[in-house]
PDB file of C-alpha atoms in Angstrom:
ATOM      1  CA  MET A  19      -0.049  -0.162   0.027  1.00  0.00           C
ATOM      2  CA  GLU A  20       2.630   2.423   0.854  1.00  0.00           C
ATOM      3  CA  LEU A  21       4.482   1.544  -2.517  1.00  0.00           C
ATOM      4  CA  LEU A  22       1.447   2.195  -4.446  1.00  0.00           C
ATOM      5  CA  THR A  23       0.757   5.229  -2.460  1.00  0.00           C
ATOM      6  CA  ASP A  24       4.284   6.724  -3.271  1.00  0.00           C
ATOM      7  CA  ILE A  25       3.952   5.874  -6.969  1.00  0.00           C
ATOM      8  CA  LEU A  26       0.523   6.888  -7.787  1.00  0.00           C
ATOM      9  CA  GLY A  27      -0.379   9.407  -5.053  1.00  0.00           C
ATOM     10  CA  PRO A  28      -3.100   9.002  -2.336  1.00  0.00           C
ATOM     11  CA  PHE A  29      -5.426   7.072  -4.632  1.00  0.00           C
ATOM     12  CA  GLY A  30      -2.897   4.573  -5.611  1.00  0.00           C
ATOM     13  CA  PRO A  31      -4.702   1.570  -4.163  1.00  0.00           C
ATOM     14  CA  VAL A  32      -7.863   2.508  -6.081  1.00  0.00           C
ATOM     15  CA  ILE A  33      -6.176   3.163  -9.288  1.00  0.00           C
ATOM     16  CA  ALA A  34      -4.317  -0.385  -8.979  1.00  0.00           C
ATOM     17  CA  VAL A  35      -7.461  -2.075  -8.368  1.00  0.00           C
ATOM     18  CA  GLY A  36      -9.365  -0.572 -11.256  1.00  0.00           C
ATOM     19  CA  GLY A  37      -6.445  -1.374 -13.523  1.00  0.00           C
ATOM     20  CA  LEU A  38      -6.333  -4.705 -12.645  1.00  0.00           C
ATOM     21  CA  GLY A  39     -10.495  -5.079 -13.180  1.00  0.00           C
ATOM     22  CA  VAL A  40      -9.869  -3.781 -16.704  1.00  0.00           C
ATOM     23  CA  LEU A  41      -7.101  -6.161 -17.358  1.00  0.00           C
ATOM     24  CA  LEU A  42      -9.307  -9.078 -16.127  1.00  0.00           C
ATOM     25  CA  ILE A  43     -12.238  -7.906 -18.172  1.00  0.00           C
ATOM     26  CA  LEU A  44      -9.827  -7.699 -21.358  1.00  0.00           C
ATOM     27  CA  GLY A  45      -8.685 -11.056 -20.465  1.00  0.00           C
ATOM     28  CA  THR A  46     -11.797 -12.819 -19.951  1.00  0.00           C
ATOM     29  CA  VAL A  47     -13.256 -11.042 -23.372  1.00  0.00           C
ATOM     30  CA  ALA A  48     -10.301 -12.625 -25.235  1.00  0.00           C
ATOM     31  CA  MET A  49     -10.674 -15.891 -23.805  1.00  0.00           C
ATOM     32  CA  MET A  50     -14.382 -16.118 -24.730  1.00  0.00           C
ATOM     33  CA  LEU A  51     -13.606 -15.013 -28.453  1.00  0.00           C
ATOM     34  CA  LYS A  52     -10.792 -17.786 -28.580  1.00  0.00           C
ATOM     35  CA  GLN A  53     -12.891 -20.453 -27.165  1.00  0.00           C
ATOM     36  CA  ARG A  54     -13.300 -23.539 -29.329  1.00  0.00           C
ATOM     37  CA  GLU A  55     -16.336 -25.469 -29.694  1.00  0.00           C
ATOM     38  CA  ASP A  56     -16.365 -28.734 -27.382  1.00  0.00           C
ATOM     39  CA  PRO A  57     -15.664 -31.694 -29.445  1.00  0.00           C
ATOM     40  CA  LEU A  58     -18.200 -33.720 -27.730  1.00  0.00           C
ATOM     41  CA  ASP A  59     -21.052 -31.200 -28.856  1.00  0.00           C
ATOM     42  CA  ARG A  60     -19.611 -31.387 -32.519  1.00  0.00           C
ATOM     43  CA  LEU A  61     -19.612 -34.953 -32.127  1.00  0.00           C
ATOM     44  CA  LYS A  62     -23.438 -35.153 -31.083  1.00  0.00           C
ATOM     45  CA  ARG A  63     -24.400 -32.523 -33.746  1.00  0.00           C
ATOM     46  CA  SER A  64     -22.729 -34.436 -36.397  1.00  0.00           C
ATOM     47  CA  GLU A  65     -24.427 -37.754 -35.239  1.00  0.00           C
ATOM     48  CA  THR A  66     -27.794 -36.368 -35.024  1.00  0.00           C
ATOM     49  CA  GLU A  67     -27.675 -34.610 -38.752  1.00  0.00           C
ATOM     50  CA  THR A  68     -27.006 -36.161 -41.960  1.00  0.00           C
ATOM     51  CA  PRO A  69     -24.869 -34.389 -44.193  1.00  0.00           C
ATOM     52  CA  GLU A  70     -27.733 -33.396 -46.445  1.00  0.00           C
ATOM     53  CA  LYS A  71     -29.460 -31.898 -43.698  1.00  0.00           C
ATOM     54  CA  SER A  72     -26.374 -29.913 -42.552  1.00  0.00           C
ATOM     55  CA  SER A  73     -25.692 -28.533 -45.880  1.00  0.00           C
ATOM     56  CA  ASN A  74     -29.401 -27.461 -46.396  1.00  0.00           C
ATOM     57  CA  LYS A  75     -29.306 -25.581 -42.952  1.00  0.00           C
ATOM     58  CA  GLU A  76     -26.096 -23.819 -44.271  1.00  0.00           C
ATOM     59  CA  LYS A  77     -28.027 -22.718 -47.510  1.00  0.00           C
ATOM     60  CA  LEU A  78     -30.996 -21.490 -45.502  1.00  0.00           C
ATOM     61  CA  ARG A  79     -29.154 -19.711 -42.820  1.00  0.00           C
ATOM     62  CA  ARG A  80     -28.915 -16.025 -42.976  1.00  0.00           C
ATOM     63  CA  ASN A  81     -25.655 -14.491 -44.061  1.00  0.00           C
ATOM     64  CA  SER A  82     -25.801 -12.245 -41.288  1.00  0.00           C
ATOM     65  CA  ALA A  83     -25.128 -14.882 -38.506  1.00  0.00           C
ATOM     66  CA  ASN A  84     -22.128 -14.959 -36.900  1.00  0.00           C
ATOM     67  CA  GLU A  85     -20.586 -18.023 -35.517  1.00  0.00           C
ATOM     68  CA  LYS A  86     -18.534 -16.381 -32.767  1.00  0.00           C
ATOM     69  CA  LEU A  87     -21.564 -14.293 -31.505  1.00  0.00           C
ATOM     70  CA  ALA A  88     -23.824 -17.666 -31.492  1.00  0.00           C
ATOM     71  CA  LYS A  89     -21.402 -19.484 -29.410  1.00  0.00           C
ATOM     72  CA  TYR A  90     -21.551 -16.810 -26.622  1.00  0.00           C
ATOM     73  CA  LYS A  91     -25.504 -16.210 -26.767  1.00  0.00           C
ATOM     74  CA  ALA A  92     -25.484 -17.115 -23.030  1.00  0.00           C
ATOM     75  CA  PHE A  93     -23.525 -13.875 -22.207  1.00  0.00           C
ATOM     76  CA  LEU A  94     -24.794 -11.835 -25.010  1.00  0.00           C
ATOM     77  CA  GLU A  95     -28.544 -12.105 -24.891  1.00  0.00           C
ATOM     78  CA  PRO A  96     -30.960 -11.313 -21.803  1.00  0.00           C
ATOM     79  CA  LYS A  97     -32.284 -14.514 -19.729  1.00  0.00           C
ATOM     80  CA  ASN A  98     -35.676 -12.898 -19.557  1.00  0.00           C
ATOM     81  CA  GLU A  99     -37.685 -13.902 -22.800  1.00  0.00           C
ATOM     82  CA  GLU A 100     -39.773 -10.668 -22.561  1.00  0.00           C
ATOM     83  CA  GLU A 101     -36.760  -8.555 -22.126  1.00  0.00           C
ATOM     84  CA  LEU A 102     -35.169 -10.360 -25.153  1.00  0.00           C
ATOM     85  CA  ALA A 103     -38.270  -9.909 -27.407  1.00  0.00           C
ATOM     86  CA  GLY A 104     -38.589  -6.117 -26.446  1.00  0.00           C
ATOM     87  CA  LEU A 105     -35.129  -5.563 -27.456  1.00  0.00           C
ATOM     88  CA  ARG A 106     -35.212  -7.418 -30.668  1.00  0.00           C
ATOM     89  CA  LEU A 107     -38.229  -5.328 -31.414  1.00  0.00           C
ATOM     90  CA  LYS A 108     -36.625  -2.023 -30.612  1.00  0.00           C
ATOM     91  CA  LEU A 109     -33.643  -3.127 -32.771  1.00  0.00           C
ATOM     92  CA  THR A 110     -35.918  -4.045 -35.527  1.00  0.00           C
ATOM     93  CA  GLN A 111     -37.566  -0.731 -35.500  1.00  0.00           C
ATOM     94  CA  ALA A 112     -34.199   0.914 -35.553  1.00  0.00           C
ATOM     95  CA  GLY A 113     -33.461  -1.097 -38.670  1.00  0.00           C
ATOM     96  CA  TYR A 114     -31.296  -3.569 -37.408  1.00  0.00           C
ATOM     97  CA  GLN A 115     -33.194  -6.426 -38.554  1.00  0.00           C
ATOM     98  CA  SER A 116     -30.130  -9.050 -38.243  1.00  0.00           C
ATOM     99  CA  ARG A 117     -30.657 -12.250 -36.168  1.00  0.00           C
ATOM    100  CA  ASP A 118     -27.479 -11.123 -34.470  1.00  0.00           C
ATOM    101  CA  ALA A 119     -28.614  -7.738 -33.622  1.00  0.00           C
ATOM    102  CA  VAL A 120     -29.114  -8.394 -29.946  1.00  0.00           C
ATOM    103  CA  ARG A 121     -25.914  -9.944 -29.632  1.00  0.00           C
ATOM    104  CA  ALA A 122     -24.114  -7.251 -31.307  1.00  0.00           C
ATOM    105  CA  PHE A 123     -25.831  -4.562 -29.195  1.00  0.00           C
ATOM    106  CA  HIS A 124     -24.624  -5.979 -26.090  1.00  0.00           C
ATOM    107  CA  LEU A 125     -21.136  -6.726 -27.118  1.00  0.00           C
ATOM    108  CA  ALA A 126     -21.007  -3.036 -28.516  1.00  0.00           C
ATOM    109  CA  GLN A 127     -22.236  -1.984 -24.642  1.00  0.00           C
ATOM    110  CA  MET A 128     -19.812  -4.072 -23.124  1.00  0.00           C
ATOM    111  CA  LEU A 129     -16.732  -3.106 -25.537  1.00  0.00           C
ATOM    112  CA  LEU A 130     -17.638   0.586 -25.319  1.00  0.00           C
ATOM    113  CA  GLY A 131     -17.692   0.384 -21.531  1.00  0.00           C
ATOM    114  CA  VAL A 132     -14.471  -1.166 -21.254  1.00  0.00           C
ATOM    115  CA  ILE A 133     -12.860   1.202 -23.694  1.00  0.00           C
ATOM    116  CA  GLY A 134     -14.282   4.123 -21.690  1.00  0.00           C
ATOM    117  CA  LEU A 135     -13.143   2.800 -18.500  1.00  0.00           C
ATOM    118  CA  ALA A 136      -9.641   2.319 -19.710  1.00  0.00           C
ATOM    119  CA  GLY A 137      -9.840   6.061 -21.170  1.00  0.00           C
ATOM    120  CA  GLY A 138     -10.689   7.337 -17.861  1.00  0.00           C
ATOM    121  CA  VAL A 139      -7.926   5.679 -15.917  1.00  0.00           C
ATOM    122  CA  ALA A 140      -5.683   6.643 -18.632  1.00  0.00           C
ATOM    123  CA  TYR A 141      -6.774  10.532 -18.134  1.00  0.00           C
ATOM    124  CA  PHE A 142      -6.560  10.172 -14.590  1.00  0.00           C
ATOM    125  CA  LEU A 143      -3.207   8.931 -14.400  1.00  0.00           C
ATOM    126  CA  LEU A 144      -1.541  10.976 -17.542  1.00  0.00           C
ATOM    127  CA  ALA A 145      -3.598  14.369 -17.305  1.00  0.00           C
ATOM    128  CA  LYS A 146      -4.166  14.602 -13.640  1.00  0.00           C
ATOM    129  CA  GLY A 147      -1.018  12.776 -12.688  1.00  0.00           C
ATOM    130  CA  GLY A 148      -3.169  10.374 -10.266  1.00  0.00           C
ATOM    131  CA  VAL A 149      -3.936  13.385  -8.014  1.00  0.00           C
ATOM    132  CA  SER A 150      -7.560  14.283  -7.328  1.00  0.00           C
ATOM    133  CA  GLN A 151      -9.075  16.926  -5.017  1.00  0.00           C
ATOM    134  CA  SER A 152     -11.752  14.171  -3.658  1.00  0.00           C
ATOM    135  CA  THR A 153     -12.747  10.618  -3.823  1.00  0.00           C
ATOM    136  CA  GLN A 154     -16.064  11.585  -5.947  1.00  0.00           C
ATOM    137  CA  ASP A 155     -13.822  13.512  -8.260  1.00  0.00           C
ATOM    138  CA  THR A 156     -11.788  10.392  -8.851  1.00  0.00           C
ATOM    139  CA  LEU A 157     -14.621   8.189  -9.466  1.00  0.00           C
ATOM    140  CA  MET A 158     -16.581  10.420 -11.766  1.00  0.00           C
ATOM    141  CA  THR A 159     -13.042  10.708 -13.821  1.00  0.00           C
ATOM    142  CA  ILE A 160     -12.418   6.985 -13.944  1.00  0.00           C
ATOM    143  CA  LEU A 161     -16.088   5.511 -14.013  1.00  0.00           C
ATOM    144  CA  GLY A 162     -17.753   8.604 -15.924  1.00  0.00           C
ATOM    145  CA  PRO A 163     -16.294   7.737 -19.659  1.00  0.00           C
ATOM    146  CA  GLY A 164     -17.278   3.796 -18.990  1.00  0.00           C
ATOM    147  CA  ALA A 165     -20.997   4.748 -18.195  1.00  0.00           C
ATOM    148  CA  VAL A 166     -20.880   6.732 -21.142  1.00  0.00           C
ATOM    149  CA  GLY A 167     -19.666   4.127 -23.405  1.00  0.00           C
ATOM    150  CA  TYR A 168     -22.027   1.682 -21.924  1.00  0.00           C
ATOM    151  CA  LEU A 169     -25.003   3.889 -22.499  1.00  0.00           C
ATOM    152  CA  LEU A 170     -23.908   5.136 -25.923  1.00  0.00           C
ATOM    153  CA  PRO A 171     -25.628   2.234 -27.965  1.00  0.00           C
ATOM    154  CA  LYS A 172     -28.657   2.597 -26.211  1.00  0.00           C
ATOM    155  CA  TYR A 173     -28.760   5.901 -26.939  1.00  0.00           C
ATOM    156  CA  TRP A 174     -27.727   5.583 -30.784  1.00  0.00           C
ATOM    157  CA  VAL A 175     -30.679   2.765 -31.135  1.00  0.00           C
ATOM    158  CA  THR A 176     -33.405   5.142 -29.419  1.00  0.00           C
ATOM    159  CA  ARG A 177     -32.313   8.305 -32.040  1.00  0.00           C
ATOM    160  CA  ARG A 178     -32.515   5.624 -34.703  1.00  0.00           C
ATOM    161  CA  VAL A 179     -35.869   4.514 -33.933  1.00  0.00           C
ATOM    162  CA  GLU A 180     -37.356   7.922 -33.857  1.00  0.00           C
ATOM    163  CA  THR A 181     -35.572   9.121 -37.025  1.00  0.00           C
ATOM    164  CA  ARG A 182     -36.925   6.163 -38.787  1.00  0.00           C
ATOM    165  CA  LYS A 183     -40.486   6.525 -37.384  1.00  0.00           C
ATOM    166  CA  GLU A 184     -40.357  10.062 -38.777  1.00  0.00           C
ATOM    167  CA  GLU A 185     -39.201   9.074 -42.235  1.00  0.00           C
ATOM    168  CA  ILE A 186     -41.913   6.365 -42.515  1.00  0.00           C
ATOM    169  CA  THR A 187     -44.601   8.885 -41.400  1.00  0.00           C
ATOM    170  CA  ALA A 188     -43.372  11.439 -43.891  1.00  0.00           C
ATOM    171  CA  GLY A 189     -43.308   8.760 -46.965  1.00  0.00           C
ATOM    172  CA  PHE A 190     -46.424   6.939 -45.906  1.00  0.00           C
ATOM    173  CA  PRO A 191     -49.074   9.318 -47.680  1.00  0.00           C
ATOM    174  CA  ASP A 192     -47.084   9.255 -51.009  1.00  0.00           C
ATOM    175  CA  ALA A 193     -46.768   5.436 -50.616  1.00  0.00           C
ATOM    176  CA  LEU A 194     -50.757   5.169 -50.329  1.00  0.00           C
ATOM    177  CA  ASP A 195     -51.090   7.301 -53.399  1.00  0.00           C
ATOM    178  CA  MET A 196     -48.782   5.274 -55.553  1.00  0.00           C
ATOM    179  CA  LEU A 197     -50.487   2.088 -54.112  1.00  0.00           C
ATOM    180  CA  LEU A 198     -54.090   3.278 -55.050  1.00  0.00           C
ATOM    181  CA  VAL A 199     -52.603   4.055 -58.609  1.00  0.00           C
ATOM    182  CA  CYS A 200     -51.038   0.632 -59.254  1.00  0.00           C
ATOM    183  CA  VAL A 201     -54.199  -1.236 -57.662  1.00  0.00           C
ATOM    184  CA  GLU A 202     -56.842   0.702 -59.742  1.00  0.00           C
ATOM    185  CA  SER A 203     -54.289   0.366 -62.877  1.00  0.00           C
ATOM    186  CA  GLY A 204     -55.140  -3.534 -62.583  1.00  0.00           C
ATOM    187  CA  GLN A 205     -52.350  -4.784 -60.558  1.00  0.00           C
ATOM    188  CA  SER A 206     -52.591  -7.133 -57.493  1.00  0.00           C
ATOM    189  CA  LEU A 207     -51.641  -6.172 -54.119  1.00  0.00           C
ATOM    190  CA  GLU A 208     -48.352  -8.124 -54.100  1.00  0.00           C
ATOM    191  CA  GLN A 209     -47.277  -6.256 -57.535  1.00  0.00           C
ATOM    192  CA  SER A 210     -48.295  -2.868 -56.447  1.00  0.00           C
ATOM    193  CA  ILE A 211     -46.204  -3.398 -53.220  1.00  0.00           C
ATOM    194  CA  VAL A 212     -42.984  -4.563 -55.140  1.00  0.00           C
ATOM    195  CA  ARG A 213     -43.596  -1.443 -57.562  1.00  0.00           C
ATOM    196  CA  VAL A 214     -44.185   1.127 -54.962  1.00  0.00           C
ATOM    197  CA  ALA A 215     -40.853  -0.192 -52.979  1.00  0.00           C
ATOM    198  CA  LYS A 216     -38.916   0.177 -55.909  1.00  0.00           C
ATOM    199  CA  GLU A 217     -40.014   3.840 -56.584  1.00  0.00           C
ATOM    200  CA  LEU A 218     -39.880   4.821 -53.005  1.00  0.00           C
ATOM    201  CA  ARG A 219     -36.209   3.612 -52.562  1.00  0.00           C
ATOM    202  CA  ALA A 220     -34.476   6.989 -53.606  1.00  0.00           C
ATOM    203  CA  SER A 221     -36.954   9.064 -51.369  1.00  0.00           C
ATOM    204  CA  TYR A 222     -37.797   6.966 -48.223  1.00  0.00           C
ATOM    205  CA  PRO A 223     -35.234   3.952 -47.802  1.00  0.00           C
ATOM    206  CA  PRO A 224     -36.655   2.769 -44.546  1.00  0.00           C
ATOM    207  CA  LEU A 225     -40.329   2.448 -45.677  1.00  0.00           C
ATOM    208  CA  ALA A 226     -39.072   0.717 -49.024  1.00  0.00           C
ATOM    209  CA  ASP A 227     -37.309  -1.829 -46.920  1.00  0.00           C
ATOM    210  CA  GLU A 228     -40.409  -2.285 -44.998  1.00  0.00           C
ATOM    211  CA  LEU A 229     -42.301  -2.839 -48.334  1.00  0.00           C
ATOM    212  CA  GLU A 230     -39.805  -5.188 -49.741  1.00  0.00           C
ATOM    213  CA  ILE A 231     -39.981  -7.316 -46.601  1.00  0.00           C
ATOM    214  CA  VAL A 232     -43.709  -7.534 -46.957  1.00  0.00           C
ATOM    215  CA  SER A 233     -43.444  -8.574 -50.521  1.00  0.00           C
ATOM    216  CA  HIS A 234     -40.829 -11.259 -50.110  1.00  0.00           C
ATOM    217  CA  GLU A 235     -42.700 -12.730 -47.238  1.00  0.00           C
ATOM    218  CA  MET A 236     -45.977 -12.894 -49.628  1.00  0.00           C
ATOM    219  CA  LYS A 237     -44.186 -14.528 -52.053  1.00  0.00           C
ATOM    220  CA  ALA A 238     -42.850 -17.007 -49.683  1.00  0.00           C
ATOM    221  CA  GLY A 239     -46.478 -18.084 -49.192  1.00  0.00           C
ATOM    222  CA  LYS A 240     -46.747 -16.682 -45.432  1.00  0.00           C
ATOM    223  CA  ASP A 241     -50.574 -15.414 -44.524  1.00  0.00           C
ATOM    224  CA  LYS A 242     -51.291 -11.803 -45.752  1.00  0.00           C
ATOM    225  CA  ALA A 243     -52.794 -10.997 -42.454  1.00  0.00           C
ATOM    226  CA  SER A 244     -49.699 -12.076 -40.362  1.00  0.00           C
ATOM    227  CA  VAL A 245     -47.317 -10.358 -43.008  1.00  0.00           C
ATOM    228  CA  LEU A 246     -49.235  -6.936 -42.815  1.00  0.00           C
ATOM    229  CA  GLY A 247     -49.473  -7.282 -38.839  1.00  0.00           C
ATOM    230  CA  ASP A 248     -45.752  -7.820 -38.794  1.00  0.00           C
ATOM    231  CA  MET A 249     -45.373  -4.672 -40.841  1.00  0.00           C
ATOM    232  CA  GLY A 250     -47.228  -2.645 -38.399  1.00  0.00           C
ATOM    233  CA  GLU A 251     -45.394  -4.092 -35.529  1.00  0.00           C
ATOM    234  CA  ARG A 252     -42.039  -3.314 -37.025  1.00  0.00           C
ATOM    235  CA  CYS A 253     -42.738   0.022 -38.006  1.00  0.00           C
ATOM    236  CA  GLY A 254     -44.154   1.259 -34.723  1.00  0.00           C
ATOM    237  CA  VAL A 255     -46.220   4.140 -36.422  1.00  0.00           C
ATOM    238  CA  GLN A 256     -49.742   4.507 -35.594  1.00  0.00           C
ATOM    239  CA  ASP A 257     -50.751   5.363 -39.316  1.00  0.00           C
ATOM    240  CA  VAL A 258     -48.970   2.310 -40.412  1.00  0.00           C
ATOM    241  CA  SER A 259     -50.942   0.039 -37.868  1.00  0.00           C
ATOM    242  CA  SER A 260     -54.158   1.634 -38.856  1.00  0.00           C
ATOM    243  CA  PHE A 261     -53.645   0.955 -42.406  1.00  0.00           C
ATOM    244  CA  VAL A 262     -52.832  -2.772 -41.664  1.00  0.00           C
ATOM    245  CA  THR A 263     -55.958  -3.158 -39.833  1.00  0.00           C
ATOM    246  CA  VAL A 264     -57.985  -1.659 -42.796  1.00  0.00           C
ATOM    247  CA  LEU A 265     -56.417  -3.974 -45.257  1.00  0.00           C
ATOM    248  CA  ILE A 266     -56.890  -6.997 -43.186  1.00  0.00           C
ATOM    249  CA  GLN A 267     -60.519  -5.931 -42.635  1.00  0.00           C
ATOM    250  CA  SER A 268     -60.960  -5.335 -46.403  1.00  0.00           C
ATOM    251  CA  THR A 269     -59.464  -8.998 -47.030  1.00  0.00           C
ATOM    252  CA  THR A 270     -61.518 -10.499 -44.419  1.00  0.00           C
ATOM    253  CA  PHE A 271     -64.912  -9.404 -45.496  1.00  0.00           C
ATOM    254  CA  GLY A 272     -64.287  -9.134 -49.334  1.00  0.00           C
ATOM    255  CA  THR A 273     -64.630  -5.628 -49.725  1.00  0.00           C
ATOM    256  CA  SER A 274     -62.817  -3.591 -52.527  1.00  0.00           C
ATOM    257  CA  ILE A 275     -59.172  -2.587 -51.633  1.00  0.00           C
ATOM    258  CA  ALA A 276     -59.359   0.029 -54.247  1.00  0.00           C
ATOM    259  CA  ASP A 277     -61.848   1.913 -52.257  1.00  0.00           C
ATOM    260  CA  ALA A 278     -60.425   1.374 -48.895  1.00  0.00           C
ATOM    261  CA  LEU A 279     -57.005   2.664 -50.226  1.00  0.00           C
ATOM    262  CA  ARG A 280     -58.638   5.650 -51.581  1.00  0.00           C
ATOM    263  CA  VAL A 281     -60.394   6.776 -48.479  1.00  0.00           C
ATOM    264  CA  TYR A 282     -57.334   5.992 -46.360  1.00  0.00           C
ATOM    265  CA  ALA A 283     -55.054   7.848 -48.610  1.00  0.00           C
ATOM    266  CA  ALA A 284     -57.394  10.898 -48.512  1.00  0.00           C
ATOM    267  CA  GLU A 285     -57.143  10.722 -44.613  1.00  0.00           C
ATOM    268  CA  MET A 286     -53.366  10.446 -44.724  1.00  0.00           C
ATOM    269  CA  ARG A 287     -53.041  13.801 -46.860  1.00  0.00           C
ATOM    270  CA  ASP A 288     -55.334  15.577 -44.628  1.00  0.00           C
ATOM    271  CA  LYS A 289     -53.222  14.357 -41.503  1.00  0.00           C
ATOM    272  CA  ARG A 290     -49.936  15.633 -43.284  1.00  0.00           C
ATOM    273  CA  VAL A 291     -51.518  18.853 -43.990  1.00  0.00           C
ATOM    274  CA  MET A 292     -52.552  19.063 -40.258  1.00  0.00           C
ATOM    275  CA  ARG A 293     -49.249  18.303 -39.262  1.00  0.00           C
ATOM    276  CA  ALA A 294     -47.763  21.048 -41.329  1.00  0.00           C
ATOM    277  CA  GLU A 295     -50.307  23.370 -40.116  1.00  0.00           C
ATOM    278  CA  GLU A 296     -49.273  22.197 -36.618  1.00  0.00           C
ATOM    279  CA  LYS A 297     -45.742  23.093 -37.272  1.00  0.00           C
ATOM    280  CA  ALA A 298     -46.500  26.369 -38.602  1.00  0.00           C
ATOM    281  CA  ASN A 299     -48.606  27.232 -35.579  1.00  0.00           C
ATOM    282  CA  LYS A 300     -45.903  26.543 -33.312  1.00  0.00           C
ATOM    283  CA  LEU A 301     -43.371  28.572 -35.108  1.00  0.00           C
ATOM    284  CA  PRO A 302     -44.141  31.963 -33.955  1.00  0.00           C
ATOM    285  CA  THR A 303     -43.935  30.729 -30.261  1.00  0.00           C
ATOM    286  CA  LYS A 304     -40.663  29.348 -30.922  1.00  0.00           C
ATOM    287  CA  MET A 305     -39.570  32.527 -32.434  1.00  0.00           C
ATOM    288  CA  THR A 306     -40.656  34.724 -29.685  1.00  0.00           C
ATOM    289  CA  LEU A 307     -38.008  33.189 -27.118  1.00  0.00           C
ATOM    290  CA  ALA A 308     -35.241  33.882 -29.851  1.00  0.00           C
ATOM    291  CA  THR A 309     -36.352  37.274 -30.857  1.00  0.00           C
ATOM    292  CA  MET A 310     -36.472  38.351 -27.151  1.00  0.00           C
ATOM    293  CA  MET A 311     -33.131  36.721 -26.503  1.00  0.00           C
ATOM    294  CA  LEU A 312     -31.509  38.549 -29.391  1.00  0.00           C
ATOM    295  CA  THR A 313     -33.355  41.599 -29.685  1.00  0.00           C
ATOM    296  CA  VAL A 314     -34.121  42.846 -26.039  1.00  0.00           C
ATOM    297  CA  PRO A 315     -30.328  42.829 -24.611  1.00  0.00           C
ATOM    298  CA  PRO A 316     -29.073  45.168 -27.777  1.00  0.00           C
ATOM    299  CA  LEU A 317     -31.982  47.584 -27.476  1.00  0.00           C
ATOM    300  CA  LEU A 318     -31.670  48.055 -23.751  1.00  0.00           C
ATOM    301  CA  ILE A 319     -27.883  48.591 -24.274  1.00  0.00           C
ATOM    302  CA  ILE A 320     -28.671  51.371 -27.037  1.00  0.00           C
ATOM    303  CA  LEU A 321     -31.496  52.836 -24.961  1.00  0.00           C
ATOM    304  CA  VAL A 322     -29.932  52.527 -21.272  1.00  0.00           C
ATOM    305  CA  GLY A 323     -26.401  52.662 -22.065  1.00  0.00           C
ATOM    306  CA  PRO A 324     -26.254  56.357 -22.515  1.00  0.00           C
ATOM    307  CA  SER A 325     -27.682  57.076 -19.349  1.00  0.00           C
ATOM    308  CA  VAL A 326     -25.573  54.884 -17.379  1.00  0.00           C
ATOM    309  CA  HIS A 327     -22.392  56.259 -18.968  1.00  0.00           C
ATOM    310  CA  GLY A 328     -23.948  59.903 -17.933  1.00  0.00           C
ATOM    311  CA  ILE A 329     -24.667  59.032 -14.408  1.00  0.00           C
ATOM    312  CA  THR A 330     -21.012  57.225 -14.007  1.00  0.00           C
ATOM    313  CA  MET A 331     -19.358  60.295 -15.427  1.00  0.00           C
ATOM    314  CA  LEU A 332     -21.447  62.743 -13.109  1.00  0.00           C
ATOM    315  CA  GLY A 333     -20.475  60.539 -10.196  1.00  0.00           C
ATOM    316  CA  LYS A 334     -16.848  60.825 -10.934  1.00  0.00           C
TER     317      LYS A 334
END
């Protein structure tokens, strides 16, 4: 203890313990990534699966699957099924639809937390020389960057979800108008969705991605109602969910899809105009504060400044 205090200052033991913890975490991560599959598990899998089945599974597997992340899913996935489903839905709404998205999210949290913690220790030792005014200041300097690094992926995903919802909401009325034109021209709903997704790619990529997923699932033979329901859940936008409900009811009761699209498209156009008017009505209120902050102080300086200067000169 005396040696650490002489070398690193009064907080030498705390710094040594923190550095040892960082080294242990890095060593554990390295061992996890280098861990190989148990030969007994490999033998059991090879006995239960024929070569034809294993090759078919390899072909049907998504290209985004990562073998290393799959081996450590016990460490990188929540144990609670509800928590896992909620996080997977949130990542899907953010545009990360890979099956490894949850594992990559937790891995990013862990790595960024360790990097931030190491950066905090390095800053404390190099910039402050291992000397601090209080224990709270020391803990904030060392643990603060680690906490920021750990929370950064969550903040990024939240911002991505909000941005994606805004883009889908902005492009949805145009998509409905194009879908109505395609359906009234004689195309089926599946063909119309494919065409609209292709046309919206340049303007609204998130909405085009969702429509492409819907078209691929319909081509694969999945039930239309479940496909549309999954789209509403992935988007997380109230307008899309209502549209999905309208289409499902139209398909169930056998009514005209074109009529339903025409009515709902008109409602979406009206809602877009109302949103624009709402933003326009909020603008004067927002400008008032900025105008007061930028106009009143110079005006007071111009009006009161000469009087203050004259009073000061009379006092002298």
